[in-house]
PDB file of C-alpha atoms in Angstrom:
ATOM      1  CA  UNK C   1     -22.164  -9.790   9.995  1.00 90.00           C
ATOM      2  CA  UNK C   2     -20.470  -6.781   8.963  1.00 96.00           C
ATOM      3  CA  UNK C   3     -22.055  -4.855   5.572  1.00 98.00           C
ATOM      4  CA  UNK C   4     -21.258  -4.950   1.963  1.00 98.00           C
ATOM      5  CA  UNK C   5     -21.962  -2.475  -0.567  1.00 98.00           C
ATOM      6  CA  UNK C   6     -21.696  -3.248  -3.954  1.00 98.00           C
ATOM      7  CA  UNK C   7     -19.914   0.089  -5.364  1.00 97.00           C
ATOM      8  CA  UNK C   8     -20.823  -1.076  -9.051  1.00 96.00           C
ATOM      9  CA  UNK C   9     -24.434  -0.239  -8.093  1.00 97.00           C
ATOM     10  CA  UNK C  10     -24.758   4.015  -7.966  1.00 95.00           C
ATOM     11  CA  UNK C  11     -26.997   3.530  -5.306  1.00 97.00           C
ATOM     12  CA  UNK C  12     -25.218   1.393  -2.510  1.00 98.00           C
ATOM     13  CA  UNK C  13     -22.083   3.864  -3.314  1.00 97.00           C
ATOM     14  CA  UNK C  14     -23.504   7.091  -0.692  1.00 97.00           C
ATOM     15  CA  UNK C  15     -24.232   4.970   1.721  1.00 98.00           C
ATOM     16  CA  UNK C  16     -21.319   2.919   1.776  1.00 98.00           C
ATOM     17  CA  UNK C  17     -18.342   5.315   1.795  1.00 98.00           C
ATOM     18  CA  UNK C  18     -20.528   7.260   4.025  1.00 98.00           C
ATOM     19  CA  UNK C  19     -20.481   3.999   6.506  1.00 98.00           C
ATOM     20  CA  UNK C  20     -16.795   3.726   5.451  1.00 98.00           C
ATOM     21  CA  UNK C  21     -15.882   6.741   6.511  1.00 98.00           C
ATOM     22  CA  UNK C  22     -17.081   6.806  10.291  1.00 98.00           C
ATOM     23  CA  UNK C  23     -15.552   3.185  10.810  1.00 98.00           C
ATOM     24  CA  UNK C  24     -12.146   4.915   9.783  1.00 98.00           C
ATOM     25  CA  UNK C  25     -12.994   7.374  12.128  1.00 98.00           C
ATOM     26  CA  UNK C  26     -14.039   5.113  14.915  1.00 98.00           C
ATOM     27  CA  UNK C  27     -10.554   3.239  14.317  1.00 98.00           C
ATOM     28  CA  UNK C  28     -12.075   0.527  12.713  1.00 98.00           C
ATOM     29  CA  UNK C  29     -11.384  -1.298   9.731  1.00 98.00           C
ATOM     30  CA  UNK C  30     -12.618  -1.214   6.191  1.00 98.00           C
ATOM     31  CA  UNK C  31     -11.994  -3.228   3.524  1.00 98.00           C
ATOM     32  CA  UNK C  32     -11.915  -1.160  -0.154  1.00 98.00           C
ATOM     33  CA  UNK C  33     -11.024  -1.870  -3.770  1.00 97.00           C
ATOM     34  CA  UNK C  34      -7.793  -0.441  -5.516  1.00 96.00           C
ATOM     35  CA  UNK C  35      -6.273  -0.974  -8.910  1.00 95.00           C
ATOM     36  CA  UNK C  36      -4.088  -4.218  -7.587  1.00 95.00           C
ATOM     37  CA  UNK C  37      -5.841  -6.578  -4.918  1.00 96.00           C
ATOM     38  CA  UNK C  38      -8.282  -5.448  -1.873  1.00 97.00           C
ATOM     39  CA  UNK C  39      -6.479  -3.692   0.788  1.00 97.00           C
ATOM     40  CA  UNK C  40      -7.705  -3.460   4.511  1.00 98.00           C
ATOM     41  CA  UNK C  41      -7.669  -0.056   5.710  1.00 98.00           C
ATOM     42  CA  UNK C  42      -7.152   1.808   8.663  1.00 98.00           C
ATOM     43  CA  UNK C  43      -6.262   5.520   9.999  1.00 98.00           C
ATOM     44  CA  UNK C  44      -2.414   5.543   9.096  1.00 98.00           C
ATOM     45  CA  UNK C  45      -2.452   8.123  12.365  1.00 97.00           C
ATOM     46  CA  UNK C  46      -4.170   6.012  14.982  1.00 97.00           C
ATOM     47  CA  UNK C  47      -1.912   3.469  16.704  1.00 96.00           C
ATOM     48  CA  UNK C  48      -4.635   1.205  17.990  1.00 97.00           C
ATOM     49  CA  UNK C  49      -6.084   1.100  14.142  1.00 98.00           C
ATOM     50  CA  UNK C  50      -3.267  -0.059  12.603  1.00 98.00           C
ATOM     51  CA  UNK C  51      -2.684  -2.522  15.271  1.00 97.00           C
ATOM     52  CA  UNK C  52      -6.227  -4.258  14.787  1.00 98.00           C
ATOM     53  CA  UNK C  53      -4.916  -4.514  10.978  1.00 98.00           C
ATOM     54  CA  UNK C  54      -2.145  -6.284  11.833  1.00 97.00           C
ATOM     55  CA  UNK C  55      -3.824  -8.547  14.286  1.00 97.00           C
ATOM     56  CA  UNK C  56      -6.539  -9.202  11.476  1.00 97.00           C
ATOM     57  CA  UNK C  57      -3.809 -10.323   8.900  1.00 97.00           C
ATOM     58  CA  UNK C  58      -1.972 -12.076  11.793  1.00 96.00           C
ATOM     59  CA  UNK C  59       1.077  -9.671  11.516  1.00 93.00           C
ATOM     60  CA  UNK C  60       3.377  -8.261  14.109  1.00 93.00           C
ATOM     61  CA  UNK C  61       4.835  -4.887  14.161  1.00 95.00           C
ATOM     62  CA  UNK C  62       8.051  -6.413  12.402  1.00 93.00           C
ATOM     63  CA  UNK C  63       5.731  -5.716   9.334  1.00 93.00           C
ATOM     64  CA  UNK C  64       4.282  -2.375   8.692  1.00 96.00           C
ATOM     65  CA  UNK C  65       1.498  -1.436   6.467  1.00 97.00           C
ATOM     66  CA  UNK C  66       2.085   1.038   3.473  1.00 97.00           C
ATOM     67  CA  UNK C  67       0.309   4.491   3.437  1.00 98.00           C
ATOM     68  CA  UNK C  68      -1.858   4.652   0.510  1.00 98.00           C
ATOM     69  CA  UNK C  69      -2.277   8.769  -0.335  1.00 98.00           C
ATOM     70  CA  UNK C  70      -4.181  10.687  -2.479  1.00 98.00           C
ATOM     71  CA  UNK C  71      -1.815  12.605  -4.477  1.00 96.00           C
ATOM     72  CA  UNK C  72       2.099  13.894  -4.296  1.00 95.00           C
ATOM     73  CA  UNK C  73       1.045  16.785  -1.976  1.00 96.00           C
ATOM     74  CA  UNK C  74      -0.116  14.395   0.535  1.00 97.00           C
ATOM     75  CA  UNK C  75       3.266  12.251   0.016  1.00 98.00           C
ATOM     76  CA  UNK C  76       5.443  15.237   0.276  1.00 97.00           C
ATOM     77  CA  UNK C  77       3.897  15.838   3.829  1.00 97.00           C
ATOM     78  CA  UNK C  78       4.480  12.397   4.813  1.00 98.00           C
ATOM     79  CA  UNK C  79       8.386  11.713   4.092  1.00 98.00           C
ATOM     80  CA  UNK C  80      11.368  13.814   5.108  1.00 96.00           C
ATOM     81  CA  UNK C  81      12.197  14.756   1.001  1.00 96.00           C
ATOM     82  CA  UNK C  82      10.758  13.578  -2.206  1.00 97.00           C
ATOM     83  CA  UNK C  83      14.308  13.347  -4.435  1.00 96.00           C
ATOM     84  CA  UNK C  84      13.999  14.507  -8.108  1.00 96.00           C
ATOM     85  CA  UNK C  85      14.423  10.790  -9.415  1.00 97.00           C
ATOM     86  CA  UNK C  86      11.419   9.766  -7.316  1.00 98.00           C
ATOM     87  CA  UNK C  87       9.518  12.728  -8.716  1.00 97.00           C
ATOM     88  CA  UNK C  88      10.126  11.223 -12.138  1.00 98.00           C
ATOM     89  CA  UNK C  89       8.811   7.876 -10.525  1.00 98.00           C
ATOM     90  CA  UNK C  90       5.477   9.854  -9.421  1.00 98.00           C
ATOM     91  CA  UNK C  91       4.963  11.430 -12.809  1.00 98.00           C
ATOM     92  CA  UNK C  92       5.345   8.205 -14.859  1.00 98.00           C
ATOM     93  CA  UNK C  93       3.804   5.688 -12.010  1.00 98.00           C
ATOM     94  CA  UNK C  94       1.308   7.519 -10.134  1.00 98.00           C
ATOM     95  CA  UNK C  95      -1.385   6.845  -9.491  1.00 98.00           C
ATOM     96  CA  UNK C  96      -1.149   3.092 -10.585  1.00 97.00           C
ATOM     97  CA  UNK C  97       1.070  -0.038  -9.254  1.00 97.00           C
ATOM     98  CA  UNK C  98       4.276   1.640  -7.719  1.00 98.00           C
ATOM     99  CA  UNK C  99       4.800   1.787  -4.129  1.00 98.00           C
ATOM    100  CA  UNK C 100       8.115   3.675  -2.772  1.00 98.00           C
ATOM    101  CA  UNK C 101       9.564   3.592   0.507  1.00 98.00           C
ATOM    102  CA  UNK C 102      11.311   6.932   1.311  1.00 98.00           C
ATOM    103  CA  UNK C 103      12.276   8.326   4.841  1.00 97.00           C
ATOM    104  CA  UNK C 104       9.152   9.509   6.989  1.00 97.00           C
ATOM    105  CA  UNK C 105       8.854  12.961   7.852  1.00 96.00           C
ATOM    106  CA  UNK C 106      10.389  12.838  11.517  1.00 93.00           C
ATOM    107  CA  UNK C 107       7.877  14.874  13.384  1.00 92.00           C
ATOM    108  CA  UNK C 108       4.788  12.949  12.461  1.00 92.00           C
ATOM    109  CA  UNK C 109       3.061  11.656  15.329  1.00 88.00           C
ATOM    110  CA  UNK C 110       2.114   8.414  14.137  1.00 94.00           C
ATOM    111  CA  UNK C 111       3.374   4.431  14.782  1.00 95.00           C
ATOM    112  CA  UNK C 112       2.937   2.544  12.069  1.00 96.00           C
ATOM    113  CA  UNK C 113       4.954  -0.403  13.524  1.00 95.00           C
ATOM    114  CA  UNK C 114       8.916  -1.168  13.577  1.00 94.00           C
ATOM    115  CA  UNK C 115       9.261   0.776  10.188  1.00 94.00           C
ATOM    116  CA  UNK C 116      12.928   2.144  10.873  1.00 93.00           C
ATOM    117  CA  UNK C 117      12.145   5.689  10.472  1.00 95.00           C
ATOM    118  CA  UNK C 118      10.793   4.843   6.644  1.00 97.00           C
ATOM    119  CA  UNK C 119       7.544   4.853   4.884  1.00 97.00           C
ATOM    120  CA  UNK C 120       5.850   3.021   1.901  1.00 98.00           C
ATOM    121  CA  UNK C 121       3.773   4.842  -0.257  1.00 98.00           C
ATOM    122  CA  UNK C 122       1.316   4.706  -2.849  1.00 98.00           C
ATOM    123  CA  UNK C 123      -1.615   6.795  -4.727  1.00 98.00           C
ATOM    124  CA  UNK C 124      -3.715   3.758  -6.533  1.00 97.00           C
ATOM    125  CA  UNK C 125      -5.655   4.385  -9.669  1.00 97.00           C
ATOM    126  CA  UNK C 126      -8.975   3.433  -8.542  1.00 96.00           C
ATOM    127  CA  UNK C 127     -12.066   5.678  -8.340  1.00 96.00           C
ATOM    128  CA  UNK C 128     -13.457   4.462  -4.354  1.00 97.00           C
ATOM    129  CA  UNK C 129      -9.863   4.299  -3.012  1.00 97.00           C
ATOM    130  CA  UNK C 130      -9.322   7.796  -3.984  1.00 98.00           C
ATOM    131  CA  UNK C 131     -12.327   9.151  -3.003  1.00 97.00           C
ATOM    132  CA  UNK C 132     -12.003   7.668   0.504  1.00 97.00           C
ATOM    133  CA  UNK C 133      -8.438   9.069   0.850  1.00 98.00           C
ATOM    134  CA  UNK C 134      -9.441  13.149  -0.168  1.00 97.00           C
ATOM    135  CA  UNK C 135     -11.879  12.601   2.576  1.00 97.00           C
ATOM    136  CA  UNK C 136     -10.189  11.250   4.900  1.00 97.00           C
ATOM    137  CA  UNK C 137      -6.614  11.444   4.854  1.00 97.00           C
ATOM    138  CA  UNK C 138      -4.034   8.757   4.586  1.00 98.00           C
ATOM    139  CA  UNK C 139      -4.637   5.211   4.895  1.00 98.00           C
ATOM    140  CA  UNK C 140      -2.767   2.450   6.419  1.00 98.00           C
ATOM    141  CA  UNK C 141      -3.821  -0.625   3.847  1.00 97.00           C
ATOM    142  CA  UNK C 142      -2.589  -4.006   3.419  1.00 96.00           C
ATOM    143  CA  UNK C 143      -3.913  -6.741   1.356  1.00 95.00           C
ATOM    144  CA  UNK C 144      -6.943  -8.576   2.327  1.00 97.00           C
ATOM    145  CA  UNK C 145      -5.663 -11.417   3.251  1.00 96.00           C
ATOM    146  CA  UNK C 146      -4.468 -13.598   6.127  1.00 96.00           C
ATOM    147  CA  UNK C 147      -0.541 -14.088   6.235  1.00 93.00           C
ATOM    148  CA  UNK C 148       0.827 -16.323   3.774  1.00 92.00           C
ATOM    149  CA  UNK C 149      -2.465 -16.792   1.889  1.00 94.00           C
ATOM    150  CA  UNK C 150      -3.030 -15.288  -1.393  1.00 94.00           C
ATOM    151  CA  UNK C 151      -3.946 -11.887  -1.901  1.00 94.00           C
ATOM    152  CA  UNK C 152      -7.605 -11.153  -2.347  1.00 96.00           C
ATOM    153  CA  UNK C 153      -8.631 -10.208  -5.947  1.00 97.00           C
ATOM    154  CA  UNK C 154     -12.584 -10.052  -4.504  1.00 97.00           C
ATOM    155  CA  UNK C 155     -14.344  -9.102  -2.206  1.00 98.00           C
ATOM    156  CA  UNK C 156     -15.528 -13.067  -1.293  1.00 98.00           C
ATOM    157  CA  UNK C 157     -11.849 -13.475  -0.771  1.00 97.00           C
ATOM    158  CA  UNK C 158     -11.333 -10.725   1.499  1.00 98.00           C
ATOM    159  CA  UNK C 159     -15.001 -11.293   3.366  1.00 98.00           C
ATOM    160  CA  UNK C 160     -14.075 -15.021   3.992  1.00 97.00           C
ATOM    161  CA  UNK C 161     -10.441 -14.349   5.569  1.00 98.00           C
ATOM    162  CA  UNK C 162     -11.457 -11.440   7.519  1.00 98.00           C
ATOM    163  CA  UNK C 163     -14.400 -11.915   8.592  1.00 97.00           C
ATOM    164  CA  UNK C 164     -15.995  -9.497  11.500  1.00 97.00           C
ATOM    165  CA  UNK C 165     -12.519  -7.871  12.211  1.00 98.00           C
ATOM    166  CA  UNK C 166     -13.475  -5.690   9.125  1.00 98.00           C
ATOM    167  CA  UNK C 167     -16.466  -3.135  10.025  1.00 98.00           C
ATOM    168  CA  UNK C 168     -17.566  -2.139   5.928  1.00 98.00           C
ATOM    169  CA  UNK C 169     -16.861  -4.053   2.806  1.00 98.00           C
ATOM    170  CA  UNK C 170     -17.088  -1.888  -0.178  1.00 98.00           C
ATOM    171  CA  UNK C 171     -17.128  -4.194  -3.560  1.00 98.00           C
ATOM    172  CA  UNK C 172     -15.751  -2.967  -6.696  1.00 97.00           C
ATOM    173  CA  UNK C 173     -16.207  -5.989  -8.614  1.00 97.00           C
ATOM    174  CA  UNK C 174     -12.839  -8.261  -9.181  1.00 95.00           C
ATOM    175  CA  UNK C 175      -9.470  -6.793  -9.408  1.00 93.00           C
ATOM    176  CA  UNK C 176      -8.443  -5.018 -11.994  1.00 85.00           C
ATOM    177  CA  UNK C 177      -5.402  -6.524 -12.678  1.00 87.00           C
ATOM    178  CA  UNK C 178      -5.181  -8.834  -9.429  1.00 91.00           C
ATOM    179  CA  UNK C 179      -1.084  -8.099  -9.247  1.00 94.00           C
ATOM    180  CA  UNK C 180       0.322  -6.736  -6.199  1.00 94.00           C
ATOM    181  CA  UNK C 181       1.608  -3.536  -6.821  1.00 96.00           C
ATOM    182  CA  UNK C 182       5.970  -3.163  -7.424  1.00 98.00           C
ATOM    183  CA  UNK C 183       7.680  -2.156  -4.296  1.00 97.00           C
ATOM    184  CA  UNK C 184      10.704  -0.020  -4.626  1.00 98.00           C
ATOM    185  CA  UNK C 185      13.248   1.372  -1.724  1.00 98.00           C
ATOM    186  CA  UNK C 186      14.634   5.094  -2.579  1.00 98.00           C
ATOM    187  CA  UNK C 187      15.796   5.531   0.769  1.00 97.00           C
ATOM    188  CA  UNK C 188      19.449   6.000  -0.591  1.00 96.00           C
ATOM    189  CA  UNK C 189      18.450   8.841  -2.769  1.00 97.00           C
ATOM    190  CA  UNK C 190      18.006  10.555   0.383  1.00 94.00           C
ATOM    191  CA  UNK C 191      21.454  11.837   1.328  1.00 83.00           C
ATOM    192  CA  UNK C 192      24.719  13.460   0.383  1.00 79.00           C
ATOM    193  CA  UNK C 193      25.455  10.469  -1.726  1.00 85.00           C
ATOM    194  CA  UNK C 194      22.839   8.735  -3.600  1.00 85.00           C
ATOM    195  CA  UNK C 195      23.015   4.762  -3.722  1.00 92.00           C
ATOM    196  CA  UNK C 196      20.703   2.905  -6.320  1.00 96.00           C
ATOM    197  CA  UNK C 197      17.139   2.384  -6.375  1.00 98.00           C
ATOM    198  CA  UNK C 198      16.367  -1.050  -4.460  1.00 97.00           C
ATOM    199  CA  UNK C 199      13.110  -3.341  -6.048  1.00 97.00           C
ATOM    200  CA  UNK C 200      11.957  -4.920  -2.744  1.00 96.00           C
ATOM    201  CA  UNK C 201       8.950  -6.491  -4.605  1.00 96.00           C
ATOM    202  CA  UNK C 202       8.427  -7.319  -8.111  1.00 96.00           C
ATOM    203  CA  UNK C 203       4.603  -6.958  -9.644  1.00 96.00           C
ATOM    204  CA  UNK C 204       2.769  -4.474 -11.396  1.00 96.00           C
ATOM    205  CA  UNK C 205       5.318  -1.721 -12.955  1.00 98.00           C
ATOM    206  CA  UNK C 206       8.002  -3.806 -14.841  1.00 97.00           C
ATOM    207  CA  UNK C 207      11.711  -3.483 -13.662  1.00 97.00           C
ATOM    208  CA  UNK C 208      12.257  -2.374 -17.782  1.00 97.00           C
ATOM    209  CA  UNK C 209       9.697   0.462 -17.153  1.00 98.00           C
ATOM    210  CA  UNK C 210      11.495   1.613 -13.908  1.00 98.00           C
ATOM    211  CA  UNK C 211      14.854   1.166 -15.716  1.00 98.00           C
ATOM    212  CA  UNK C 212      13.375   3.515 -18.863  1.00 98.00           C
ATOM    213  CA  UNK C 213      12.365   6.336 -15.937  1.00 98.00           C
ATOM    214  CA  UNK C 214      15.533   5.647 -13.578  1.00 97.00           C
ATOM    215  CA  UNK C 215      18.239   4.054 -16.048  1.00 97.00           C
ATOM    216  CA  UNK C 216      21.671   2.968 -13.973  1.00 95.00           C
ATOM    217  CA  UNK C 217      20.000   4.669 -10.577  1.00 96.00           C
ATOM    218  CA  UNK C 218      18.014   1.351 -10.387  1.00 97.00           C
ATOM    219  CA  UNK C 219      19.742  -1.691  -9.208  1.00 96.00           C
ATOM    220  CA  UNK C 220      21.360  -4.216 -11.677  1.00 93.00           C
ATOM    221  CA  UNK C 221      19.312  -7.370 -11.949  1.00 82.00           C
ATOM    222  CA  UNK C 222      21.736  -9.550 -11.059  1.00 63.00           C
ATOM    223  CA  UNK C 223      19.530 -11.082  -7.848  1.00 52.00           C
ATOM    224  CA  UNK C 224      18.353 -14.914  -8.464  1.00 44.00           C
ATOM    225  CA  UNK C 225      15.586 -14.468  -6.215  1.00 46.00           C
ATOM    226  CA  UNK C 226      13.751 -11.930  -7.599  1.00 43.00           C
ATOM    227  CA  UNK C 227      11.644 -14.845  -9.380  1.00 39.00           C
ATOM    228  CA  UNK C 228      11.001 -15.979  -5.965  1.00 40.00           C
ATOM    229  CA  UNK C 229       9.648 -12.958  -4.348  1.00 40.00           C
ATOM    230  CA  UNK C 230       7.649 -11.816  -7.004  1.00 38.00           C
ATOM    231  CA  UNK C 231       5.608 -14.555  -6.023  1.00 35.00           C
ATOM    232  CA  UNK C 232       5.132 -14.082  -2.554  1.00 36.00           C
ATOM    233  CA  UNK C 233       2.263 -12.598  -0.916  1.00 30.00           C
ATOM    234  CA  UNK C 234       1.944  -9.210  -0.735  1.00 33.00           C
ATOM    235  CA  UNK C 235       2.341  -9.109   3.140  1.00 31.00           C
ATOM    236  CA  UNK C 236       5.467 -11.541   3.320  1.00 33.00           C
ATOM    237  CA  UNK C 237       7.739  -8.820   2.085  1.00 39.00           C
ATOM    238  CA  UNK C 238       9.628  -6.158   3.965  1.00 38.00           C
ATOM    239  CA  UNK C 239      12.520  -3.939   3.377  1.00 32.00           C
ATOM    240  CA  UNK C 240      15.231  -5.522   1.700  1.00 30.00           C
ATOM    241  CA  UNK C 241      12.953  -8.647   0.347  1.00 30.00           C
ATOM    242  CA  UNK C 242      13.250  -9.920   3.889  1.00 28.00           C
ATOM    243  CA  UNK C 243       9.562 -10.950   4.956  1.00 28.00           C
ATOM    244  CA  UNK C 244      10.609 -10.012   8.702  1.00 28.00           C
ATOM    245  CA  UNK C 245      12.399  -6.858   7.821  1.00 31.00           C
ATOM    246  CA  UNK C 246      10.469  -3.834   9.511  1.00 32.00           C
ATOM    247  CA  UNK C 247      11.612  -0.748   6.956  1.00 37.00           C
ATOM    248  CA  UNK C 248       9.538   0.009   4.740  1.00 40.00           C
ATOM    249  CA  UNK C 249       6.888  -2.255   4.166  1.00 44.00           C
ATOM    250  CA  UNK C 250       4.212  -4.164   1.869  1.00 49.00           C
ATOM    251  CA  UNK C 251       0.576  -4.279   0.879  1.00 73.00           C
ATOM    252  CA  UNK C 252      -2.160  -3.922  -1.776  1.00 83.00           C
TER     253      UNK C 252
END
């Protein structure tokens, strides 16, 4: 059975990022707390990693994970330009519940799945997460779960859907908030002629907060199913709100 360490306890916390770390290294997978659900995590730069996370949720390449980072420096290496509007996301977002697919940087040597030349990404506000990403690098992470079944706000949840296809389970008691996080598409900010601001996923930044920050660059709310998606699971959302579109992306 693969280990748990209880983060909450100061003594089970060396020892299990320390584990944590070499099973990202191996190309194993973790699972780790952040400030939304539990996200399983893998090297966002090793192929065969991020393809035992999708087999582990039951996902195809037709859904990539999102790149949780540690900071805008890290982002700004990762997609092809960080547009002043999205910088203004960052500022008033980061790190918390707001996850932004951009263009990828083209010469990363990475494959992430069918992800249309984009990328999803995301600094959380959680102590372990961040820690783990400083040391070592970007993470692929999608919620603990199996496809279509809720998101896991503990780590019993994630331990009981996951099972042994997880190497370490670090525990940081139960969600903080237990709300996916919001995931928006700036992709058309990128370009000689910027289109709106997309919300692929409603949840933990409010479309009125993104309005204050982006006013009429965000999308009217004119879509009926926004209601709907909001309350699907955090992995049966792609680009677009399409749950088989590969842009972009969706996770913890």
């Amino acid at each position: 059975m693969s280990p748990v360490f209880d983060c909450r306890d100061e003594t089970q916390v060396l020892p299990g990022m320390r584990q944590a770390r070499q099973a990202i290294g191996r190309g194993d997978l973790i699972v780790m707390p952040t400030d939304t659900v539990y996200g399983v995590a893998a090297d966002a730069f090793s192929a065969s990693a991020v393809a035992k996370l999708l087999a582990a949720k039951g996902r195809g390449r037709q859904s990539p994970p999102p790149v949780l980072v540690a900071g805008i420096a890290t982002m700004r290496a990762l997609v092809a330009e960080v547009p002043e509007p999205v910088e203004r996301l960052v500022e008033a977002f980061w790190p918390g519940g707001l996850t932004i697919v951009l263009p990828a940087q083209p010469s990363l040597s990475w494959d992430l799945g069918e992800t249309r030349g984009t990328v999803a990404v995301r600094m959380p506000a959680d102590r372990i997460a961040l820690e783990l990403l400083e040391e070592c690098g970007p993470l692929a992470v999608s919620s603990a779960n199996l496809t279509k079944k809720p998101a896991a706000v503990s780590i019993d949840d994630a331990l009981g859907m996951l099972g042994d296809s997880v190497a370490v389970y670090l525990d940081g008691g139960p969600a903080a908030t237990g709300v996916a996080s919001t995931i928006v598409d700036a992709t058309a900010l990128v370009g000689a002629e910027p289109g709106p601001v997309r919300v692929l996923r409603d949840g933990a930044v409010s479309r009125e907060a993104l309005r204050d920050i982006l006013g009429d660059l965000l999308e009217p709310d004119t879509e009926p199913e926004h209601a709907e998606a909001a309350n699907r699971t955090p992995m049966e959302q792609g680009s677009g709100g399409d749950p088989d579109a590969p842009a972009g992306g969706s996770g913890a």
